[in-house]
XYZ file of C-alpha atoms in Angstrom:
570
model
C -33.799 11.115 -48.704
C -34.118 9.398 -52.321
C -30.600 8.158 -53.093
C -30.894 9.321 -56.565
C -31.106 12.870 -55.418
C -28.108 12.489 -53.247
C -26.180 10.563 -56.195
C -26.934 13.514 -58.642
C -26.000 16.223 -56.219
C -22.628 14.717 -55.229
C -21.828 14.198 -58.766
C -22.779 17.445 -59.717
C -20.428 18.775 -56.769
C -17.624 16.620 -58.186
C -17.953 18.171 -61.642
C -17.869 21.581 -60.259
C -14.679 20.826 -58.326
C -13.124 19.452 -61.689
C -14.460 22.371 -63.889
C -13.177 25.153 -61.323
C -10.890 23.877 -58.583
C -8.817 21.615 -60.761
C -8.627 24.585 -62.948
C -7.028 26.697 -60.391
C -4.524 24.221 -58.902
C -3.597 23.812 -62.761
C -2.882 27.515 -63.328
C -2.027 28.977 -60.064
C -0.603 26.396 -57.725
C 1.204 23.822 -60.327
C 1.537 26.321 -63.263
C 1.039 23.529 -65.990
C 3.114 24.293 -69.112
C 1.559 22.956 -72.488
C 4.798 23.232 -73.919
C 6.930 21.399 -71.353
C 8.446 18.146 -72.647
C 7.239 15.522 -70.321
C 9.548 12.231 -69.683
C 7.262 10.235 -71.939
C 8.823 12.136 -74.928
C 12.261 13.127 -73.545
C 13.034 9.477 -72.045
C 10.847 7.548 -74.367
C 11.754 3.883 -74.657
C 8.831 1.982 -75.922
C 8.372 0.122 -72.676
C 7.837 2.125 -69.679
C 8.001 5.637 -71.159
C 5.561 5.808 -73.913
C 3.479 9.113 -74.765
C -0.199 7.989 -74.054
C -3.587 9.453 -75.170
C -4.981 11.029 -72.009
C -8.228 9.132 -72.317
C -6.504 5.718 -72.518
C -3.925 6.688 -69.587
C -6.927 7.719 -67.452
C -8.527 4.293 -67.721
C -4.823 2.616 -66.677
C -4.446 5.472 -63.852
C -8.010 4.672 -62.698
C -7.852 1.091 -62.603
C -4.505 0.962 -60.851
C -5.769 3.241 -57.796
C -9.332 1.933 -57.630
C -9.665 -1.231 -55.867
C -11.842 -2.541 -52.875
C -10.593 0.108 -50.308
C -13.112 2.876 -51.557
C -15.809 0.199 -51.265
C -15.083 -1.158 -47.844
C -13.863 1.969 -45.966
C -17.128 3.959 -46.659
C -18.980 0.548 -46.092
C -17.696 0.793 -42.561
C -18.056 4.331 -41.929
C -21.457 4.649 -42.406
C -21.683 3.240 -39.032
C -21.298 6.838 -37.902
C -24.047 7.673 -40.358
C -24.315 8.811 -44.049
C -23.818 12.542 -43.358
C -20.398 12.411 -41.772
C -19.177 9.841 -44.483
C -20.505 11.374 -47.329
C -19.234 14.805 -46.315
C -15.668 13.454 -46.129
C -16.060 11.861 -49.311
C -16.958 14.832 -51.032
C -14.736 17.384 -49.380
C -11.665 15.018 -49.296
C -12.137 13.914 -52.852
C -12.201 17.844 -53.785
C -9.770 19.417 -51.395
C -7.298 16.651 -50.699
C -7.398 13.562 -52.815
C -7.651 15.684 -56.243
C -4.694 17.841 -54.785
C -2.714 14.869 -53.738
C -3.118 12.740 -56.884
C -2.615 15.829 -59.237
C 0.249 17.023 -57.553
C 2.072 13.808 -57.282
C 1.752 13.482 -60.941
C 2.938 16.833 -61.861
C 5.922 16.860 -59.305
C 7.034 13.516 -60.800
C 6.596 14.771 -64.252
C 8.880 17.663 -63.490
C 11.648 15.189 -61.886
C 12.017 12.887 -64.907
C 9.000 10.679 -63.663
C 10.689 9.462 -60.474
C 9.016 7.542 -57.821
C 7.565 9.533 -54.598
C 10.393 7.813 -52.626
C 13.344 9.429 -54.865
C 11.487 12.792 -54.918
C 11.394 12.764 -51.137
C 14.950 12.286 -51.081
C 15.455 15.068 -53.765
C 12.986 17.601 -52.659
C 13.243 17.350 -48.797
C 16.554 15.275 -47.724
C 17.687 11.655 -47.425
C 16.009 10.999 -44.011
C 12.824 11.385 -45.868
C 13.602 8.663 -48.307
C 14.087 6.199 -45.362
C 10.747 7.470 -43.707
C 8.901 6.890 -46.960
C 10.310 3.234 -47.087
C 9.186 2.442 -43.379
C 5.758 3.959 -43.992
C 5.364 1.980 -47.224
C 6.395 -0.932 -45.814
C 3.913 -0.916 -43.042
C 1.373 0.432 -45.533
C 1.747 -2.580 -47.734
C 1.888 -5.186 -45.125
C -1.668 -3.885 -43.701
C -3.036 -3.440 -47.266
C -2.173 -7.057 -47.953
C -3.375 -8.220 -44.744
C -6.736 -6.406 -44.922
C -7.394 -7.656 -48.285
C -6.749 -11.293 -47.615
C -9.289 -11.123 -44.860
C -11.894 -9.195 -47.037
C -11.296 -11.837 -49.725
C -11.504 -14.853 -47.114
C -14.679 -13.657 -45.499
C -16.278 -12.898 -49.065
C -15.363 -16.735 -50.093
C -16.860 -17.830 -46.934
C -19.978 -16.044 -47.364
C -20.275 -16.638 -50.926
C -18.995 -19.834 -51.936
C -20.573 -19.315 -55.533
C -18.353 -16.656 -55.986
C -15.221 -18.878 -55.714
C -15.360 -20.749 -59.144
C -15.680 -17.316 -61.147
C -12.643 -15.827 -59.170
C -10.351 -18.889 -59.705
C -11.286 -19.377 -63.682
C -10.361 -15.611 -63.968
C -6.725 -16.584 -63.351
C -6.082 -18.903 -66.441
C -8.617 -16.553 -68.337
C -6.182 -13.623 -67.553
C -3.128 -15.648 -68.602
C -4.643 -16.613 -71.650
C -5.503 -12.996 -72.395
C -1.970 -12.040 -71.493
C -0.299 -14.351 -73.768
C -2.342 -13.429 -76.733
C -1.723 -9.649 -76.346
C 1.818 -10.349 -75.659
C 2.495 -12.761 -78.715
C 0.424 -10.934 -81.347
C 1.035 -7.434 -80.023
C -2.731 -6.677 -80.164
C -4.668 -3.954 -78.600
C -6.120 -5.102 -75.117
C -9.619 -3.331 -75.606
C -11.373 -6.351 -77.479
C -9.630 -9.295 -75.697
C -10.405 -7.648 -72.344
C -14.071 -7.097 -73.134
C -14.376 -10.702 -74.233
C -12.632 -11.932 -70.995
C -15.019 -9.991 -68.914
C -18.140 -11.499 -70.672
C -16.508 -14.866 -70.252
C -16.210 -14.155 -66.539
C -19.825 -13.048 -66.283
C -20.795 -16.299 -68.140
C -18.973 -18.370 -65.298
C -21.079 -16.541 -62.583
C -24.217 -18.924 -62.847
C -21.754 -21.855 -63.187
C -20.259 -20.833 -59.706
C -23.772 -20.704 -58.235
C -24.294 -24.168 -59.646
C -21.075 -25.274 -58.122
C -20.287 -23.388 -54.879
C -17.158 -24.250 -53.267
C -16.247 -24.337 -49.381
C -13.339 -25.168 -47.607
C -15.059 -25.599 -44.296
C -14.605 -29.704 -44.279
C -11.144 -29.308 -45.088
C -10.447 -26.525 -42.599
C -12.153 -28.697 -39.785
C -10.102 -31.859 -41.001
C -6.839 -29.712 -40.587
C -8.010 -28.004 -37.399
C -7.889 -24.735 -38.911
C -10.552 -22.267 -37.732
C -12.350 -20.327 -38.880
C -12.604 -21.368 -42.607
C -11.633 -17.916 -43.287
C -7.875 -18.353 -42.187
C -7.520 -21.422 -44.669
C -8.582 -19.172 -47.663
C -5.947 -16.302 -46.090
C -3.177 -19.138 -46.406
C -4.043 -20.161 -49.715
C -4.515 -16.566 -50.968
C -0.825 -15.778 -49.753
C 0.550 -18.677 -51.391
C -1.229 -17.842 -54.590
C 0.165 -14.137 -54.149
C 3.846 -15.465 -53.660
C 3.787 -17.207 -57.150
C 1.869 -14.321 -59.038
C 4.277 -11.604 -57.655
C 7.113 -13.726 -59.390
C 5.579 -14.166 -62.523
C 5.817 -11.354 -65.237
C 3.343 -8.365 -65.002
C 2.352 -9.046 -68.560
C 1.300 -12.723 -68.077
C -1.092 -12.182 -65.310
C -1.169 -8.623 -63.371
C -2.008 -6.595 -66.533
C -4.641 -8.712 -68.049
C -6.473 -8.989 -64.865
C -6.216 -5.061 -64.644
C -7.909 -5.073 -68.201
C -10.687 -7.345 -67.216
C -11.296 -5.479 -63.955
C -11.261 -2.122 -65.361
C -14.670 -2.965 -67.290
C -15.922 -4.383 -64.090
C -15.231 -1.101 -62.440
C -17.169 0.930 -64.816
C -19.878 -1.760 -64.876
C -20.493 -1.714 -61.240
C -20.729 2.253 -61.280
C -23.425 1.798 -64.014
C -25.613 -0.699 -61.866
C -25.186 1.623 -59.001
C -26.502 4.596 -60.671
C -28.931 2.760 -62.981
C -30.323 0.787 -60.281
C -31.058 3.602 -57.778
C -32.475 5.640 -60.648
C -34.757 2.629 -61.571
C -35.731 1.643 -58.121
C -35.937 5.149 -56.411
C -34.319 3.327 -53.287
C -34.522 5.569 -49.909
C -31.817 6.102 -47.663
C -32.931 4.369 -44.534
C -29.561 4.876 -42.395
C -29.752 7.980 -40.119
C -27.728 11.370 -41.017
C -25.923 11.067 -37.940
C -26.025 7.559 -36.102
C -26.359 7.453 -32.206
C -23.684 4.969 -31.691
C -23.544 2.920 -28.681
C -21.209 3.721 -25.680
C -17.679 2.557 -25.975
C -17.843 3.160 -29.928
C -15.060 4.867 -31.611
C -15.924 8.580 -32.204
C -16.195 9.609 -35.854
C -13.915 12.506 -35.115
C -11.137 11.417 -35.683
C -11.758 7.803 -36.744
C -13.906 8.642 -39.801
C -10.825 10.296 -41.546
C -8.685 7.044 -41.478
C -11.569 4.908 -41.897
C -12.424 6.378 -45.443
C -8.810 6.632 -46.745
C -9.384 5.350 -50.617
C -12.215 7.390 -51.679
C -11.369 10.434 -49.778
C -7.702 10.473 -50.088
C -5.110 7.695 -50.537
C -1.362 7.730 -50.113
C -1.323 4.698 -52.317
C -2.107 6.821 -55.387
C 1.145 8.762 -54.917
C 3.046 5.232 -55.575
C 0.888 4.936 -58.923
C 1.137 8.533 -60.014
C 4.568 8.710 -59.609
C 5.507 5.085 -60.498
C 3.652 4.277 -63.910
C 1.371 7.143 -64.670
C 4.014 10.003 -64.968
C 5.851 7.862 -67.537
C 3.214 7.749 -69.652
C 1.828 11.487 -69.659
C 1.674 12.913 -73.172
C 1.218 16.390 -72.225
C 1.946 18.174 -68.948
C -1.814 19.736 -69.075
C -3.114 16.353 -69.312
C -2.172 15.790 -65.611
C -5.264 17.517 -64.690
C -7.723 15.123 -66.423
C -5.729 12.077 -65.481
C -4.663 12.856 -61.749
C -7.398 15.038 -60.621
C -10.403 13.319 -62.502
C -8.864 9.837 -61.226
C -9.441 11.052 -57.812
C -12.910 12.005 -58.628
C -13.538 8.476 -60.314
C -12.658 6.932 -57.053
C -14.887 9.346 -54.939
C -17.743 8.329 -57.247
C -17.013 4.620 -56.093
C -17.088 5.610 -52.553
C -20.335 7.144 -53.187
C -21.570 4.042 -54.428
C -20.569 2.188 -51.534
C -22.268 4.598 -49.354
C -25.509 4.315 -51.232
C -25.393 0.628 -51.274
C -24.930 0.465 -47.446
C -27.559 3.066 -46.587
C -30.207 2.551 -49.220
C -29.798 -0.896 -50.698
C -28.864 -3.219 -48.134
C -31.984 -2.538 -45.823
C -35.364 -1.443 -46.420
C -36.207 0.131 -43.020
C -33.947 1.741 -40.396
C -34.562 -0.788 -38.158
C -33.131 -3.458 -40.481
C -30.205 -1.112 -41.119
C -29.592 -0.671 -37.155
C -29.288 -4.406 -36.817
C -26.463 -4.354 -39.399
C -24.599 -1.614 -37.959
C -25.444 -2.174 -34.202
C -21.633 -1.784 -33.010
C -18.506 -1.003 -34.678
C -17.682 -4.608 -34.605
C -20.710 -5.411 -36.373
C -20.278 -2.993 -38.788
C -16.645 -3.491 -39.467
C -17.162 -7.167 -40.033
C -20.296 -7.037 -41.971
C -19.099 -3.855 -44.292
C -18.012 -6.160 -47.356
C -21.275 -8.098 -47.071
C -23.538 -5.108 -46.826
C -21.980 -3.737 -50.022
C -22.592 -7.127 -51.792
C -26.302 -7.391 -50.662
C -26.644 -3.637 -51.439
C -25.598 -4.133 -55.117
C -27.513 -7.154 -55.508
C -30.683 -5.251 -54.730
C -29.671 -2.307 -57.189
C -28.919 -5.096 -59.814
C -32.586 -6.597 -58.896
C -33.955 -3.320 -59.987
C -32.662 -3.764 -63.404
C -34.200 -7.305 -63.452
C -31.014 -9.474 -62.434
C -32.158 -12.232 -59.923
C -30.924 -11.725 -56.295
C -28.826 -14.690 -56.282
C -26.993 -13.612 -59.265
C -26.609 -9.827 -58.385
C -25.069 -11.206 -54.972
C -22.474 -13.435 -56.702
C -21.982 -10.535 -59.183
C -21.120 -8.103 -56.514
C -19.062 -10.581 -54.575
C -16.922 -11.219 -57.822
C -16.481 -7.601 -58.177
C -15.082 -6.815 -54.599
C -13.101 -10.088 -54.849
C -11.745 -9.023 -57.998
C -10.420 -5.486 -57.031
C -9.244 -6.737 -53.817
C -7.155 -9.651 -55.583
C -5.697 -7.186 -57.870
C -4.647 -5.088 -55.053
C -2.769 -7.937 -53.264
C -1.207 -8.896 -56.454
C 0.219 -5.393 -56.698
C 0.717 -4.923 -53.229
C 2.986 -8.188 -52.645
C 5.084 -7.205 -55.670
C 5.563 -3.627 -54.549
C 6.246 -5.054 -51.045
C 9.055 -7.148 -52.786
C 10.540 -4.025 -54.179
C 10.419 -1.871 -50.859
C 11.977 -4.848 -49.085
C 14.964 -5.115 -51.511
C 15.368 -1.381 -51.258
C 15.353 -1.430 -47.585
C 17.791 -4.436 -47.622
C 20.066 -2.380 -49.890
C 20.208 0.528 -47.660
C 20.820 -1.601 -44.485
C 23.593 -3.587 -46.190
C 21.810 -6.934 -46.417
C 22.770 -7.706 -49.797
C 21.536 -11.253 -49.734
C 18.053 -10.305 -49.395
C 18.379 -7.020 -51.733
C 19.671 -9.412 -54.441
C 17.419 -12.440 -54.011
C 13.809 -11.832 -55.306
C 12.626 -15.212 -53.602
C 13.610 -14.333 -50.013
C 12.369 -10.798 -50.560
C 9.160 -12.059 -51.854
C 8.951 -14.741 -48.835
C 9.400 -11.640 -46.348
C 6.675 -9.778 -48.291
C 3.935 -12.705 -48.059
C 5.092 -14.036 -44.459
C 4.703 -10.424 -42.721
C 1.229 -9.630 -43.812
C -0.001 -13.224 -43.519
C 0.936 -13.063 -39.779
C -0.830 -9.885 -39.533
C -4.015 -11.445 -41.125
C -3.879 -14.428 -38.797
C -3.785 -12.251 -35.579
C -6.047 -13.795 -33.055
C -8.888 -11.745 -31.350
C -11.281 -10.996 -33.615
C -12.933 -14.175 -34.605
C -14.738 -14.809 -38.112
C -15.893 -11.114 -38.401
C -14.686 -9.313 -35.151
C -12.872 -6.217 -34.022
C -9.455 -7.601 -35.389
C -10.748 -6.718 -38.852
C -11.718 -3.111 -37.858
C -8.526 -2.600 -36.050
C -6.495 -3.689 -39.187
C -8.339 -1.310 -41.244
C -8.022 1.646 -39.075
C -4.033 0.826 -38.916
C -4.068 0.453 -42.733
C -5.983 3.782 -42.734
C -3.578 5.723 -40.596
C -0.520 4.123 -42.602
C -2.177 5.091 -45.858
C -2.796 8.460 -44.565
C 0.744 9.057 -43.574
C 1.989 8.209 -47.059
C -0.431 10.753 -48.523
C 1.083 13.162 -45.745
C 4.484 12.257 -47.006
C 3.310 13.077 -50.680
C 1.609 16.273 -49.727
C 5.050 17.272 -47.865
C 6.752 16.845 -51.069
C 4.293 18.745 -53.208
C 4.073 21.394 -50.600
C 7.822 21.904 -50.533
C 8.074 21.937 -54.466
C 5.392 24.554 -54.712
C 6.872 26.676 -52.081
C 9.952 26.430 -53.585
C 8.951 27.563 -56.917
C 7.493 30.650 -55.460
C 3.398 29.616 -55.504
C 0.884 29.759 -52.655
C 1.193 26.000 -50.901
C -2.063 26.823 -49.066
C -3.872 24.265 -51.108
C -1.449 21.691 -50.461
C -0.952 22.538 -46.582
C -4.459 22.429 -45.375
C -5.096 18.870 -46.473
C -1.594 18.115 -45.134
C -1.941 19.605 -41.821
C -5.529 18.119 -41.315
C -4.417 14.695 -41.966
C -1.507 14.806 -39.690
C -3.592 15.922 -37.019
C -6.266 13.178 -37.597
C -4.073 10.530 -37.809
C -1.699 11.239 -34.860
C -4.899 12.021 -32.794
C -6.176 8.482 -33.929
C -3.154 6.945 -33.287
C -2.756 8.190 -29.507
C -6.332 6.742 -29.010
C -5.721 3.550 -30.395
C -2.681 3.179 -28.367
C -4.432 3.992 -25.309
C -7.087 1.443 -26.020
C -4.397 -1.221 -27.060
C -2.754 -0.898 -23.971
C -5.936 -0.924 -21.568
C -7.091 -4.043 -23.572
C -3.434 -5.799 -23.568
C -3.211 -6.113 -27.261
C 0.707 -6.349 -27.245
C 0.996 -6.999 -30.885
C -1.082 -4.281 -31.873
C 0.024 -1.565 -29.260
C 3.730 -1.683 -30.455
C 2.691 -1.652 -34.066
C 0.459 1.409 -33.309
C 3.250 3.083 -31.655
C 5.744 2.775 -34.146
C 3.392 4.098 -37.112
C 2.942 7.003 -34.159
C 6.847 7.864 -34.305
C 6.774 7.766 -38.019
C 3.776 10.487 -37.700
C 5.628 12.681 -35.496
C 8.970 12.182 -37.758
C 6.913 13.168 -40.954
C 5.879 16.263 -39.080
C 9.306 17.190 -37.951
C 10.677 16.776 -41.509
C 7.759 18.620 -43.347
C 8.058 21.357 -40.875
C 11.845 21.783 -41.596
C 11.686 21.431 -45.450
C 8.840 24.020 -45.386
C 10.760 26.309 -43.336
C 13.855 25.959 -45.675
C 12.020 26.196 -48.835
C 10.508 29.559 -47.623
C 13.914 30.756 -46.902
C 15.472 29.778 -49.956
C 12.954 29.507 -52.572
C 15.272 27.803 -55.418
C 12.911 26.541 -58.322
C 13.493 23.081 -58.853
C 12.219 22.868 -62.322
C 14.261 25.911 -63.768
C 15.623 25.274 -67.377
C 12.795 22.681 -67.971
C 12.883 21.198 -71.486
C 10.595 22.697 -74.021
C 8.603 20.964 -76.761
């Protein structure tokens, strides 16, 4: 199958989904009102609440939600064949992610741009807020652990990428200082920044950096673990810095990298006419996890991601100029991440190997597939870049820099968000010292995922990463389930048909609980007495979510009291 045919077909389906399904959601489910005065206008403060052009806001939103997850998840999931992976990305993007991201944004806008946690308390009940905080704590713990392992493995496999990534930090700080002090627009400085970053790629090739000698001298094995420790030390500092100093300018640079990577994927397969060599449905070896239900938690970001509800209700809703812009920003943002997942699938099925025999060796079993997923994507992108005349060695480092940059940005944001969650949990539980001490809260936010990332049992690229990724996926889907429950209750109370929200909600909860039960059995049989209790806790949260959602929906049907009556008008 020519990869370009698949790419064009999927992008066409995405376009149809945006044209027709998002229009249905906007008119019949969310009932967008162009005259509604959004919080960006009614609560404008020039800092957080700022009316923003929808194209500019889309760029911010897309960059915030798109990271390494829609790359890594599909790169693992093609183990079951490109057919199921692609089907879930397409259907999940159109009918699940689009509804989730779009709906989270609309409901937040209709409630003074409040976060999904506060919305859970107001729309459902106080217990839902506690549930939200617990799910998000586990989600962010696993996000940070997973991406530390991703970056560590990529540093080991691509020492030429280390120097560009390190130099990106002072580069971003310099850009942040310039923008902050001169109050200049970010576009030109960020474009200059990404160009300077790419100039350092050949330098990184000439000066590769490896920590293997230091790791051996310290008795730390494998080398990846030393990188993981250093990464969390860095994020501890980064999480305490003002967002304008490092986090925001890195986002500016990475936003351009994101679009460049997508362009290289699409242009590369068009010029090279690469063929998909992976099977549509792979004949996996005995003992492998079955694609049903594990596919739907392995590909979380790229089909539907609960993390997006944090962004939609956290920052994007505060900048929405017109309520009708939510369709473009929210639904199109989901389509953009689905397109990135499509690129990952193509890179790992049409770029990384020239024959099915070669591909089978890369995806011999689930352990090999999960351990090598990041490298497979990097090698595939390098091939696509080679089709455009880029030397293979430079293309490899470029792809590694892209993935590491996205993962590092996710870690920076994740640790910062985890600090907020730790402080909020501490405040509720009465631990005022932790709630008021950002240093203590940041320490907890760093130490817990660090311990997860260093769990023994998987080796350099073994099953531990696959397990961490599955646990991350289930927690991410639970977060999405909570957001969908909030949206469904809100839609029901406003006397509209909630089926478009209930279908992905029920599907996610069934797949998540099913996968959790299967993993719990496996962990118990294998004597994984760290992972088994963690899985059990997440399972309890899943059941709790099902009960709360069912009770809230029942009450909403019995008492349909619109929550946005008397909405302000422009």
